[in-house]
């Protein structure tokens, strides 16, 4: 037997086998690749959006994302406790019905809806002009909360606008660096004075052990075309993962403040240049 020739034949056979295996693995990988993350698909998506008057001024995520779902509940408030925190127990408490409470003190009013949403308003006349910048406005909002016993950790200002030294700030709840929608604390700060606050805040009870893959960001963006007239002449400034909990919008209840707790699922949060945002879930 010619061992040298047999060795060459064996080597050639192994090479051919490796080529076949590599081709199989490559084909299998390509078959499992998400085509909606390709440059061609992304380019077509951008064009379709622009055709409907929706522009992009941000990077489109091109990686597969996954997050756990969260068990969440809305913060619940006691009227006597809020009266103490806001007005040192000096406020007048009125209960027009079982779902609404109002506490008044001088020019300040605190409304409590279903024990979960609180709306603060101060009608005092602003006579002194005080120039503040964005950073100072954020700090004033957080000091306002801390002085009344609220935790200001894990909150982020996602949008603000300013006109004639009046700031409108919108804060979102963060969980491990990811925004939870629809949870918010909104402020109006007029010449350094907090004149309005609207708060519906979420607490996280626990997270699931399993993670859920989100649909690709380009594929999710195409969902905007279903209601393109709502976003006409708008510009997308941010596309990020979020957790989504809004049983009112999902049709489970007619008032989100009636809900005690539920599950927040992974989704894409799409922010527009006018301060509005929309959430596209993966289901």
CSV table of C-alpha atoms in Angstrom, one decimal:
chain,number,residue,atom,x,y,z
A,1,UNK,CA,0.0,0.0,0.0
A,2,UNK,CA,1.2,3.5,-0.9
A,3,UNK,CA,0.9,5.2,2.5
A,4,UNK,CA,2.0,8.6,1.1
A,5,UNK,CA,-0.7,8.6,-1.5
A,6,UNK,CA,-3.3,7.4,1.1
A,7,UNK,CA,-2.3,10.2,3.4
A,8,UNK,CA,-2.8,12.8,0.6
A,9,UNK,CA,-6.2,11.3,-0.2
A,10,UNK,CA,-7.2,11.4,3.5
A,11,UNK,CA,-6.1,15.0,3.9
A,12,UNK,CA,-8.1,15.9,0.8
A,13,UNK,CA,-11.1,14.1,2.1
A,14,UNK,CA,-10.9,15.9,5.4
A,15,UNK,CA,-10.6,19.2,3.6
A,16,UNK,CA,-13.7,18.5,1.6
A,17,UNK,CA,-15.6,17.4,4.7
A,18,UNK,CA,-14.6,20.6,6.5
A,19,UNK,CA,-15.7,22.7,3.5
A,20,UNK,CA,-19.1,20.9,3.5
A,21,UNK,CA,-19.5,21.4,7.2
A,22,UNK,CA,-18.5,25.1,7.0
A,23,UNK,CA,-21.0,25.6,4.1
A,24,UNK,CA,-23.7,24.0,6.1
A,25,UNK,CA,-23.0,26.1,9.2
A,26,UNK,CA,-22.8,29.3,7.1
A,27,UNK,CA,-26.1,28.5,5.4
A,28,UNK,CA,-27.8,27.7,8.7
A,29,UNK,CA,-26.4,31.0,10.2
A,30,UNK,CA,-27.7,33.0,7.2
A,31,UNK,CA,-31.1,31.3,7.5
A,32,UNK,CA,-31.3,32.3,11.1
A,33,UNK,CA,-30.1,35.9,10.5
A,34,UNK,CA,-32.7,38.6,10.9
A,35,UNK,CA,-33.0,40.1,7.4
A,36,UNK,CA,-34.7,43.2,8.9
A,37,UNK,CA,-31.3,44.1,10.4
A,38,UNK,CA,-29.6,44.3,7.0
A,39,UNK,CA,-28.4,47.5,5.5
A,40,UNK,CA,-30.9,47.1,2.6
A,41,UNK,CA,-33.9,46.7,4.9
A,42,UNK,CA,-32.8,49.6,7.1
A,43,UNK,CA,-32.3,51.8,4.0
A,44,UNK,CA,-35.8,50.9,2.7
A,45,UNK,CA,-37.3,51.5,6.1
A,46,UNK,CA,-35.8,55.0,6.3
A,47,UNK,CA,-37.1,55.8,2.8
A,48,UNK,CA,-40.6,54.6,3.5
A,49,UNK,CA,-40.7,56.7,6.7
A,50,UNK,CA,-39.4,59.8,4.9
A,51,UNK,CA,-42.1,59.3,2.2
A,52,UNK,CA,-44.6,59.6,5.0
A,53,UNK,CA,-43.0,62.8,6.4
A,54,UNK,CA,-41.2,61.0,9.2
A,55,UNK,CA,-37.5,61.8,9.5
A,56,UNK,CA,-34.7,60.2,11.6
A,57,UNK,CA,-32.1,62.1,13.5
A,58,UNK,CA,-30.7,59.2,15.5
A,59,UNK,CA,-29.0,55.9,15.1
A,60,UNK,CA,-31.2,52.8,14.5
A,61,UNK,CA,-30.1,49.9,16.8
A,62,UNK,CA,-29.0,47.0,14.7
A,63,UNK,CA,-28.4,44.4,17.5
A,64,UNK,CA,-30.8,41.8,18.8
A,65,UNK,CA,-32.1,43.0,22.2
A,66,UNK,CA,-33.7,41.0,25.0
A,67,UNK,CA,-35.0,42.0,28.4
A,68,UNK,CA,-36.9,40.3,31.2
A,69,UNK,CA,-40.5,41.2,31.9
A,70,UNK,CA,-41.2,43.1,35.2
A,71,UNK,CA,-43.9,42.8,37.8
A,72,UNK,CA,-44.8,46.4,38.6
A,73,UNK,CA,-47.2,48.4,40.7
A,74,UNK,CA,-48.1,52.0,40.9
A,75,UNK,CA,-47.1,54.0,44.0
A,76,UNK,CA,-50.1,54.5,46.2
A,77,UNK,CA,-50.6,57.5,48.5
A,78,UNK,CA,-52.5,58.2,51.7
A,79,UNK,CA,-54.2,61.6,51.9
A,80,UNK,CA,-53.2,62.3,55.5
A,81,UNK,CA,-49.6,61.4,54.8
A,82,UNK,CA,-49.5,63.7,51.8
A,83,UNK,CA,-51.2,66.5,53.8
A,84,UNK,CA,-48.3,66.2,56.3
A,85,UNK,CA,-45.6,66.1,53.7
A,86,UNK,CA,-46.9,69.0,51.6
A,87,UNK,CA,-48.6,71.2,54.0
A,88,UNK,CA,-47.5,70.2,57.5
A,89,UNK,CA,-51.1,68.9,58.2
A,90,UNK,CA,-52.5,72.4,57.6
A,91,UNK,CA,-54.2,71.6,54.3
A,92,UNK,CA,-58.0,71.3,54.0
A,93,UNK,CA,-59.0,67.8,52.8
A,94,UNK,CA,-62.1,67.3,50.7
A,95,UNK,CA,-63.4,64.0,49.2
A,96,UNK,CA,-66.0,64.7,46.5
A,97,UNK,CA,-66.2,61.0,45.7
A,98,UNK,CA,-64.4,57.8,46.4
A,99,UNK,CA,-61.9,58.2,43.6
A,100,UNK,CA,-60.9,61.8,44.1
A,101,UNK,CA,-59.4,63.8,47.0
A,102,UNK,CA,-58.4,67.4,47.0
A,103,UNK,CA,-56.2,69.1,49.6
A,104,UNK,CA,-55.9,72.9,49.6
A,105,UNK,CA,-53.6,75.3,51.5
A,106,UNK,CA,-53.4,79.0,50.6
A,107,UNK,CA,-52.5,79.1,46.9
A,108,UNK,CA,-51.5,75.4,46.7
A,109,UNK,CA,-53.7,72.5,45.7
A,110,UNK,CA,-53.0,68.8,45.7
A,111,UNK,CA,-55.3,66.5,43.8
A,112,UNK,CA,-55.2,62.7,44.4
A,113,UNK,CA,-56.8,60.4,41.8
A,114,UNK,CA,-57.5,56.8,42.8
A,115,UNK,CA,-54.8,57.1,45.5
A,116,UNK,CA,-52.2,56.7,42.7
A,117,UNK,CA,-51.9,59.9,40.6
A,118,UNK,CA,-51.1,63.2,42.3
A,119,UNK,CA,-51.4,66.6,40.7
A,120,UNK,CA,-49.9,69.6,42.5
A,121,UNK,CA,-50.6,73.2,41.5
A,122,UNK,CA,-49.5,76.5,42.9
A,123,UNK,CA,-51.4,79.6,41.7
A,124,UNK,CA,-49.2,82.1,43.4
A,125,UNK,CA,-48.4,85.2,41.4
A,126,UNK,CA,-44.8,85.2,40.2
A,127,UNK,CA,-43.4,88.7,40.7
A,128,UNK,CA,-39.7,88.1,40.9
A,129,UNK,CA,-37.8,87.2,37.7
A,130,UNK,CA,-35.2,84.5,38.3
A,131,UNK,CA,-33.1,83.2,35.5
A,132,UNK,CA,-32.4,79.4,35.7
A,133,UNK,CA,-30.9,77.0,33.3
A,134,UNK,CA,-31.8,73.4,32.5
A,135,UNK,CA,-29.5,71.9,35.1
A,136,UNK,CA,-30.9,74.2,37.8
A,137,UNK,CA,-34.5,73.4,36.8
A,138,UNK,CA,-33.8,69.7,37.2
A,139,UNK,CA,-32.2,70.3,40.6
A,140,UNK,CA,-35.2,72.4,41.7
A,141,UNK,CA,-37.6,69.6,40.7
A,142,UNK,CA,-35.6,67.0,42.6
A,143,UNK,CA,-35.3,69.2,45.7
A,144,UNK,CA,-39.1,69.7,45.6
A,145,UNK,CA,-39.6,65.9,45.7
A,146,UNK,CA,-36.9,65.2,48.3
A,147,UNK,CA,-38.4,67.9,50.6
A,148,UNK,CA,-41.6,66.0,50.5
A,149,UNK,CA,-40.2,62.6,51.2
A,150,UNK,CA,-40.0,61.2,47.6
A,151,UNK,CA,-37.2,59.0,46.4
A,152,UNK,CA,-35.4,60.7,43.5
A,153,UNK,CA,-33.2,57.8,42.6
A,154,UNK,CA,-33.7,56.0,39.3
A,155,UNK,CA,-35.4,58.9,37.5
A,156,UNK,CA,-34.3,60.6,34.3
A,157,UNK,CA,-35.4,63.8,32.5
A,158,UNK,CA,-36.3,62.6,29.0
A,159,UNK,CA,-37.6,65.9,27.7
A,160,UNK,CA,-37.7,69.6,28.5
A,161,UNK,CA,-38.7,72.8,26.9
A,162,UNK,CA,-38.2,76.4,28.0
A,163,UNK,CA,-40.0,79.6,27.0
A,164,UNK,CA,-39.8,83.0,28.8
A,165,UNK,CA,-37.9,81.3,31.7
A,166,UNK,CA,-40.7,78.8,32.2
A,167,UNK,CA,-39.4,75.2,32.1
A,168,UNK,CA,-41.5,72.1,31.4
A,169,UNK,CA,-39.7,68.9,32.4
A,170,UNK,CA,-40.8,65.3,32.0
A,171,UNK,CA,-39.1,62.6,34.1
A,172,UNK,CA,-39.3,58.9,33.5
A,173,UNK,CA,-38.7,55.9,35.9
A,174,UNK,CA,-35.6,53.9,35.2
A,175,UNK,CA,-35.0,50.2,36.1
A,176,UNK,CA,-31.4,49.1,35.7
A,177,UNK,CA,-30.9,52.0,33.3
A,178,UNK,CA,-34.0,51.3,31.1
A,179,UNK,CA,-37.1,53.5,31.0
A,180,UNK,CA,-40.4,52.2,32.2
A,181,UNK,CA,-43.4,53.5,30.2
A,182,UNK,CA,-46.0,54.9,31.1
A,183,UNK,CA,-44.6,56.2,34.3
A,184,UNK,CA,-43.9,59.9,34.7
A,185,UNK,CA,-43.3,62.9,36.9
A,186,UNK,CA,-43.9,66.2,35.0
A,187,UNK,CA,-43.0,69.6,36.3
A,188,UNK,CA,-43.7,73.2,35.4
A,189,UNK,CA,-41.1,75.6,36.9
A,190,UNK,CA,-41.8,79.3,36.5
A,191,UNK,CA,-38.8,81.6,37.3
A,192,UNK,CA,-37.4,79.1,39.7
A,193,UNK,CA,-40.8,78.3,41.4
A,194,UNK,CA,-42.5,74.9,41.0
A,195,UNK,CA,-46.0,75.8,39.9
A,196,UNK,CA,-47.2,72.3,38.8
A,197,UNK,CA,-46.3,68.7,39.3
A,198,UNK,CA,-48.1,65.6,37.8
A,199,UNK,CA,-47.0,62.2,39.1
A,200,UNK,CA,-47.9,58.6,38.3
A,201,UNK,CA,-45.0,56.5,39.4
A,202,UNK,CA,-44.2,52.8,39.2
A,203,UNK,CA,-42.4,50.5,41.6
A,204,UNK,CA,-40.8,47.3,40.5
A,205,UNK,CA,-41.7,44.2,42.6
A,206,UNK,CA,-39.6,41.7,40.7
A,207,UNK,CA,-38.3,40.6,37.3
A,208,UNK,CA,-38.8,37.4,35.5
A,209,UNK,CA,-36.0,34.8,35.1
A,210,UNK,CA,-36.6,34.5,31.4
A,211,UNK,CA,-35.8,37.2,28.8
A,212,UNK,CA,-37.9,38.2,25.8
A,213,UNK,CA,-36.4,39.1,22.5
A,214,UNK,CA,-37.6,42.4,21.0
A,215,UNK,CA,-38.5,42.6,17.3
A,216,UNK,CA,-35.8,44.4,15.5
A,217,UNK,CA,-35.8,48.2,15.7
A,218,UNK,CA,-36.1,48.7,11.9
A,219,UNK,CA,-39.1,46.3,11.8
A,220,UNK,CA,-40.7,48.1,14.7
A,221,UNK,CA,-40.2,51.5,13.1
A,222,UNK,CA,-42.4,50.3,10.2
A,223,UNK,CA,-45.3,50.1,12.6
A,224,UNK,CA,-45.4,53.9,12.6
A,225,UNK,CA,-46.7,53.7,9.0
A,226,UNK,CA,-49.9,52.3,10.4
A,227,UNK,CA,-50.7,55.8,11.9
A,228,UNK,CA,-48.3,57.9,9.8
A,229,UNK,CA,-50.6,60.9,9.8
A,230,UNK,CA,-50.0,61.2,13.6
A,231,UNK,CA,-46.3,61.7,13.1
A,232,UNK,CA,-46.2,63.7,9.8
A,233,UNK,CA,-43.5,66.4,9.7
A,234,UNK,CA,-41.9,65.0,12.9
A,235,UNK,CA,-38.4,63.8,13.5
A,236,UNK,CA,-37.3,60.8,15.5
A,237,UNK,CA,-34.6,61.7,18.0
A,238,UNK,CA,-34.2,58.5,20.0
A,239,UNK,CA,-34.9,54.8,19.6
A,240,UNK,CA,-34.3,52.8,22.8
A,241,UNK,CA,-35.4,49.7,24.6
A,242,UNK,CA,-37.9,50.2,27.4
A,243,UNK,CA,-40.4,48.4,29.6
A,244,UNK,CA,-44.0,49.0,28.7
A,245,UNK,CA,-47.0,49.0,31.1
A,246,UNK,CA,-50.1,50.8,30.0
A,247,UNK,CA,-53.3,48.7,30.5
A,248,UNK,CA,-55.4,51.7,29.6
A,249,UNK,CA,-53.9,52.0,26.1
A,250,UNK,CA,-53.9,48.2,25.7
A,251,UNK,CA,-57.7,48.2,26.4
A,252,UNK,CA,-57.8,46.4,29.7
A,253,UNK,CA,-59.2,49.4,31.7
A,254,UNK,CA,-60.6,52.8,30.9
A,255,UNK,CA,-58.4,54.6,33.5
A,256,UNK,CA,-54.8,53.5,34.2
A,257,UNK,CA,-55.0,54.8,37.8
A,258,UNK,CA,-57.5,52.0,38.6
A,259,UNK,CA,-54.8,49.3,38.1
A,260,UNK,CA,-53.0,48.0,41.1
A,261,UNK,CA,-50.2,46.1,39.4
A,262,UNK,CA,-49.3,44.2,36.3
A,263,UNK,CA,-46.5,43.1,34.0
A,264,UNK,CA,-44.3,45.5,32.1
A,265,UNK,CA,-43.0,43.9,28.8
A,266,UNK,CA,-39.9,44.8,26.7
A,267,UNK,CA,-40.6,47.3,23.8
A,268,UNK,CA,-39.1,50.0,21.8
A,269,UNK,CA,-39.5,53.7,22.9
A,270,UNK,CA,-39.5,56.1,20.0
A,271,UNK,CA,-38.9,59.8,21.0
A,272,UNK,CA,-39.8,62.7,18.7
A,273,UNK,CA,-38.4,66.2,18.5
A,274,UNK,CA,-41.6,67.8,19.8
A,275,UNK,CA,-41.3,65.9,23.2
A,276,UNK,CA,-43.9,63.3,22.4
A,277,UNK,CA,-43.0,59.6,22.3
A,278,UNK,CA,-44.6,56.3,21.3
A,279,UNK,CA,-44.0,52.7,22.3
A,280,UNK,CA,-43.9,49.8,19.9
A,281,UNK,CA,-44.2,46.4,21.6
A,282,UNK,CA,-42.9,43.2,20.1
A,283,UNK,CA,-46.2,41.3,19.9
